[in-house]
């Protein structure tokens, strides 16, 4: 076989990536990420909140060669996951909103299979000496940095990667390889211009400045990553989001002509639009079965019910009162009881307030007791 040049290899890899289902694919050099110092500044400002893993593996993120010592190239693939709202089933029941990336099957599994197939292709082409490591959102790699270096797009003011061809509804995966592949030209220019729609639209003020996200205020963080109570002052701003948030992407002009995904795995599944009342009744077994192949399993049962309580409180949904009362009196998790109490205080029917008073007489968890007292006080002084 004629020896292939690095340019030829790169073209073959990218062609194979498209065949495997990536919408965009590019190659960056295996080196230190150019935005590492900004990442350090982000950590120093405590914008990562309770996401301790972002800091624990900080040193590894300095250079991808910490992950694969003889890495020569980073292959970055992106898949468009956009699905129009009209693809969701209509319903008369109050629904919780789920971020689009979680409407379909777990993207980690989908992208990892494609990256591993790409690694198999390289080994079949060049031999067993080829080594590689695939990452999808879980490894210590600054993936948007390498996506920019691979020419896929730029950092938007909402901190998402934006492609001029596809917008920002993109999921990223990286394959580090010890193969000397020719790199693509980096994407060196932002096309956000003077637009600040994403910053203005964020309900919680999480975008504290262009290109700067305080995750502690982000609805995605609050509904997925936060393992404790959602701060009281932020609960009314969450609306009906129960898993993630798309607001800063929905208002972005680059997504006006977003094209529907070609990936069947990302088409809506039953968990794309969740009946809020049904969520309150979920058992552990039902939760595990329903969300086994969904990104939503990350919240755990109690987290999803916590979020549903907040959404129903924001809707002031009277039909939820009996179910919220059951949670307030019987759920073993104090965080669920706390947020059920908050929702009952927001709904503030006579039944809801009476049940809060009853719970106050028997509740032993101090945080829940404080929530009941605050909710009763709020109901007296709307």
XYZ file of C-alpha atoms in Angstrom:
382
model
C 0.000 0.000 0.000
C 1.251 3.479 -0.903
C 2.182 5.489 2.155
C -0.483 8.071 2.863
C 0.387 11.674 3.641
C -1.011 13.337 6.756
C -3.262 15.431 4.514
C -4.659 12.345 2.786
C -5.197 10.608 6.103
C -7.041 13.625 7.460
C -9.359 13.735 4.470
C -10.098 10.017 4.778
C -10.790 10.330 8.512
C -13.144 13.254 8.003
C -14.946 11.482 5.182
C -15.389 8.393 7.358
C -16.649 10.606 10.198
C -19.365 12.052 7.969
C -20.333 8.532 6.897
C -20.653 7.550 10.549
C -23.143 10.360 11.139
C -21.173 13.401 12.268
C -22.481 16.632 10.751
C -19.181 18.447 11.265
C -15.719 17.036 11.771
C -12.339 18.686 12.022
C -8.843 18.054 13.323
C -6.832 20.070 15.818
C -3.235 19.582 16.987
C -2.749 17.729 20.280
C -1.495 20.572 22.424
C -2.379 22.847 25.306
C -5.855 24.383 24.937
C -5.590 28.058 24.075
C -8.342 29.082 26.514
C -6.893 27.348 29.571
C -6.155 30.595 31.421
C -9.791 31.686 30.996
C -10.876 28.343 32.422
C -8.625 28.972 35.443
C -10.160 32.423 35.891
C -13.647 30.886 35.684
C -12.744 28.453 38.449
C -11.187 31.176 40.603
C -14.475 33.107 40.466
C -16.281 29.988 41.723
C -18.557 30.029 38.706
C -18.494 26.201 38.625
C -20.546 25.953 41.815
C -20.762 22.394 43.154
C -19.228 20.869 40.019
C -16.116 19.796 41.901
C -14.959 17.591 39.041
C -14.221 20.739 37.047
C -11.522 21.660 39.563
C -10.311 18.210 40.659
C -8.954 17.360 37.217
C -7.763 20.876 36.422
C -4.134 19.886 35.823
C -5.111 17.175 33.346
C -6.938 19.760 31.247
C -3.712 21.712 30.678
C -2.669 19.439 27.842
C -4.442 16.543 26.122
C -1.120 14.698 26.170
C -1.806 14.171 29.871
C -4.589 11.858 28.712
C -2.727 10.182 25.837
C 1.029 10.861 26.147
C 1.876 10.287 22.495
C -1.207 12.024 21.094
C -0.593 13.802 17.815
C -4.071 14.958 16.852
C -7.537 15.645 18.274
C -10.391 14.653 15.985
C -13.487 16.675 16.903
C -16.920 15.600 15.702
C -20.206 17.454 16.110
C -23.780 16.266 15.623
C -26.768 18.553 15.210
C -29.515 17.568 17.684
C -32.170 20.180 16.830
C -35.792 19.001 16.697
C -38.644 21.513 16.123
C -41.173 22.063 18.920
C -44.009 20.832 16.722
C -42.551 17.332 16.878
C -43.624 17.074 20.523
C -47.075 15.584 21.204
C -49.846 17.969 22.153
C -51.394 17.605 25.590
C -53.826 19.369 27.878
C -51.822 18.414 30.967
C -49.161 20.767 32.387
C -45.776 19.705 31.047
C -42.236 20.204 32.226
C -39.743 21.562 29.713
C -36.695 19.491 28.807
C -33.632 20.841 26.970
C -33.587 19.636 23.376
C -30.340 17.722 23.691
C -32.115 15.380 26.117
C -35.214 14.689 23.982
C -33.636 11.594 22.476
C -31.333 8.794 23.563
C -28.356 9.470 25.798
C -25.915 11.376 23.587
C -22.897 9.990 25.442
C -23.678 6.503 24.157
C -24.491 7.687 20.626
C -21.340 9.755 20.093
C -19.008 7.308 21.815
C -20.068 4.525 19.442
C -19.272 6.725 16.453
C -15.890 7.794 17.840
C -14.940 4.203 18.625
C -15.971 3.186 15.095
C -13.707 5.943 13.763
C -10.821 4.591 15.858
C -11.498 1.092 14.485
C -11.351 2.558 10.977
C -7.931 4.085 11.633
C -6.605 0.800 13.045
C -7.925 -1.135 10.065
C -6.238 1.377 7.778
C -2.883 1.711 9.540
C -2.458 -1.195 11.949
C -2.735 -2.077 15.620
C -0.079 0.482 16.590
C -2.791 3.141 16.429
C -3.848 4.252 19.901
C -6.747 6.479 20.764
C -9.037 7.740 23.510
C -12.592 8.926 22.967
C -14.369 11.511 25.124
C -17.924 12.789 25.153
C -18.486 15.459 27.768
C -17.097 13.385 30.636
C -13.303 13.585 30.331
C -10.941 16.377 31.439
C -10.755 18.071 28.055
C -11.802 21.605 27.100
C -13.820 20.389 24.166
C -15.116 23.709 22.831
C -11.522 24.960 22.692
C -10.524 22.069 20.453
C -13.692 22.436 18.383
C -12.636 26.029 17.618
C -9.083 24.892 16.862
C -10.525 22.243 14.524
C -12.426 24.934 12.611
C -15.982 23.934 13.610
C -17.130 27.323 14.912
C -16.646 30.040 17.509
C -17.515 30.659 21.157
C -20.825 32.512 21.336
C -21.612 35.115 23.957
C -23.834 32.440 25.522
C -20.653 30.288 25.829
C -21.997 27.705 23.349
C -20.045 26.680 20.275
C -21.726 28.223 17.229
C -21.273 26.890 13.712
C -21.966 29.286 10.833
C -23.601 26.368 9.005
C -25.622 24.714 11.760
C -25.971 27.126 14.661
C -25.399 25.996 18.240
C -27.587 22.919 18.712
C -24.495 20.736 18.595
C -23.149 17.839 20.632
C -19.382 17.370 20.628
C -17.102 14.367 20.884
C -13.309 14.078 20.709
C -10.955 11.311 19.668
C -7.311 11.679 20.681
C -4.985 9.655 18.450
C -1.265 9.031 18.135
C -1.527 9.420 14.349
C 0.075 12.529 12.784
C -2.938 14.015 10.999
C -2.972 17.361 9.223
C -4.840 19.985 11.234
C -7.639 22.188 9.925
C -7.414 25.988 10.067
C -8.805 27.245 13.394
C -11.949 29.361 13.531
C -10.436 32.630 14.710
C -13.321 35.095 14.490
C -16.532 35.580 16.485
C -19.655 36.361 14.470
C -21.806 37.475 17.411
C -21.215 41.131 16.568
C -23.109 43.552 18.799
C -25.920 41.089 19.488
C -26.703 40.506 23.181
C -30.023 38.660 22.868
C -28.788 35.660 24.866
C -27.592 37.818 27.759
C -30.843 39.789 27.860
C -33.039 36.678 27.641
C -31.445 34.664 30.459
C -34.078 34.702 33.245
C -31.615 34.151 36.077
C -28.830 36.466 34.884
C -26.397 33.562 34.522
C -24.645 35.268 31.598
C -22.904 37.889 33.695
C -21.056 39.323 30.682
C -20.393 38.320 27.062
C -18.739 34.890 27.004
C -18.962 34.563 30.817
C -21.333 32.113 32.499
C -21.928 31.906 36.238
C -23.089 28.281 36.310
C -24.499 28.716 39.820
C -27.317 30.812 38.312
C -27.820 28.765 35.144
C -31.105 26.852 34.913
C -29.259 23.876 33.437
C -26.986 23.768 36.486
C -29.853 24.300 38.920
C -31.982 21.504 37.462
C -29.228 18.981 36.712
C -25.921 19.548 38.484
C -27.039 21.063 41.788
C -27.354 18.295 44.376
C -29.063 20.330 47.076
C -31.834 22.881 47.366
C -32.460 25.349 44.566
C -31.982 28.859 46.019
C -35.394 30.329 46.870
C -34.775 33.560 44.972
C -34.084 31.632 41.754
C -37.033 29.223 41.883
C -39.604 31.653 40.408
C -37.215 32.368 37.515
C -36.948 28.717 36.427
C -40.436 28.617 34.964
C -41.370 25.087 33.938
C -37.901 23.797 33.058
C -37.310 20.432 34.737
C -34.119 19.395 32.940
C -31.762 21.911 31.406
C -32.656 25.062 29.489
C -32.546 26.249 25.865
C -33.452 29.929 26.223
C -30.061 31.405 25.273
C -30.036 29.207 22.169
C -33.677 29.808 21.228
C -33.083 33.560 20.958
C -29.789 33.266 19.055
C -30.094 34.555 15.461
C -27.751 31.810 14.283
C -30.412 29.255 15.199
C -33.237 30.875 13.243
C -32.738 28.447 10.379
C -31.717 25.453 12.463
C -32.146 22.257 10.473
C -33.751 19.146 12.010
C -31.279 16.480 13.077
C -30.547 13.537 10.803
C -29.704 11.341 13.783
C -32.600 8.994 14.571
C -31.342 8.489 18.135
C -32.014 12.165 18.880
C -35.659 12.137 17.740
C -38.080 12.720 20.670
C -38.693 9.861 23.090
C -41.419 9.733 25.787
C -39.298 11.770 28.196
C -39.046 14.744 25.808
C -42.270 16.205 27.195
C -43.073 15.186 30.753
C -46.400 15.484 32.520
C -45.571 17.282 35.732
C -48.275 15.592 37.832
C -47.048 12.180 36.720
C -43.502 13.062 37.764
C -44.639 13.610 41.337
C -45.829 9.989 41.491
C -42.677 8.347 40.142
C -41.229 5.509 42.188
C -37.522 4.683 42.129
C -38.200 1.632 39.952
C -40.319 3.603 37.477
C -37.687 6.342 37.285
C -34.900 3.859 36.520
C -36.940 2.074 33.868
C -38.249 5.180 32.105
C -34.917 7.038 31.968
C -32.514 4.122 31.588
C -31.285 5.325 28.161
C -31.960 9.017 28.710
C -29.722 11.873 29.878
C -32.424 12.603 32.471
C -31.217 9.740 34.641
C -28.479 12.098 35.828
C -30.919 14.028 38.032
C -31.974 10.928 39.989
C -35.611 10.539 41.034
C -35.503 13.063 43.867
C -33.877 15.717 41.661
C -36.494 15.432 38.936
C -39.321 15.562 41.490
C -37.659 18.595 43.111
C -37.670 20.321 39.717
C -41.284 19.309 39.031
C -42.338 20.831 42.379
C -40.751 24.130 41.371
C -42.447 24.061 37.944
C -45.871 23.331 39.464
C -45.357 26.057 42.050
C -44.578 28.502 39.265
C -47.730 27.410 37.422
C -49.703 27.604 40.686
C -51.295 24.349 39.567
C -54.170 23.586 41.968
C -54.525 20.011 40.663
C -51.060 19.296 42.050
C -52.006 19.986 45.675
C -52.958 16.397 46.700
C -49.744 14.982 45.220
C -47.599 17.721 46.748
C -49.224 17.033 50.110
C -48.290 13.356 49.804
C -44.680 14.311 49.117
C -44.632 16.830 51.960
C -45.789 14.257 54.495
C -44.263 11.054 53.185
C -41.265 11.469 50.926
C -38.077 10.251 52.640
C -35.911 12.917 50.989
C -35.949 16.263 52.847
C -35.074 18.153 49.643
C -38.247 16.842 48.004
C -40.304 17.775 51.092
C -38.757 21.247 51.106
C -39.629 21.967 47.484
C -43.096 20.442 47.859
C -43.641 22.884 50.731
C -42.479 25.788 48.543
C -44.863 24.773 45.759
C -47.801 24.489 48.174
C -46.997 27.956 49.479
C -47.011 29.326 45.931
C -50.338 27.667 45.114
C -51.669 28.880 48.467
C -55.140 27.326 48.457
C -56.756 26.811 51.857
C -56.023 23.090 51.650
C -52.375 23.711 50.734
C -51.833 26.109 53.636
C -53.597 23.856 56.134
C -51.353 20.953 55.124
C -48.281 23.143 55.569
C -49.410 23.947 59.109
C -49.962 20.259 59.850
C -46.531 19.363 58.494
C -44.897 22.011 60.652
C -46.142 20.218 63.759
C -44.400 16.937 62.887
C -41.494 17.811 60.570
C -38.093 17.190 62.169
C -35.734 18.424 59.444
C -34.809 22.026 60.218
C -34.373 23.071 56.576
C -37.827 21.771 55.699
C -39.300 23.468 58.758
C -37.761 26.779 57.721
C -39.192 26.384 54.227
C -42.669 25.717 55.609
C -42.479 28.829 57.810
C -41.229 30.991 54.923
C -43.893 29.622 52.581
C -46.659 30.332 55.095
C -45.318 33.843 55.613
C -45.108 34.442 51.842
C -48.707 33.296 51.461
C -49.813 35.847 54.097
C -47.849 38.655 52.432
C -48.047 38.076 48.652
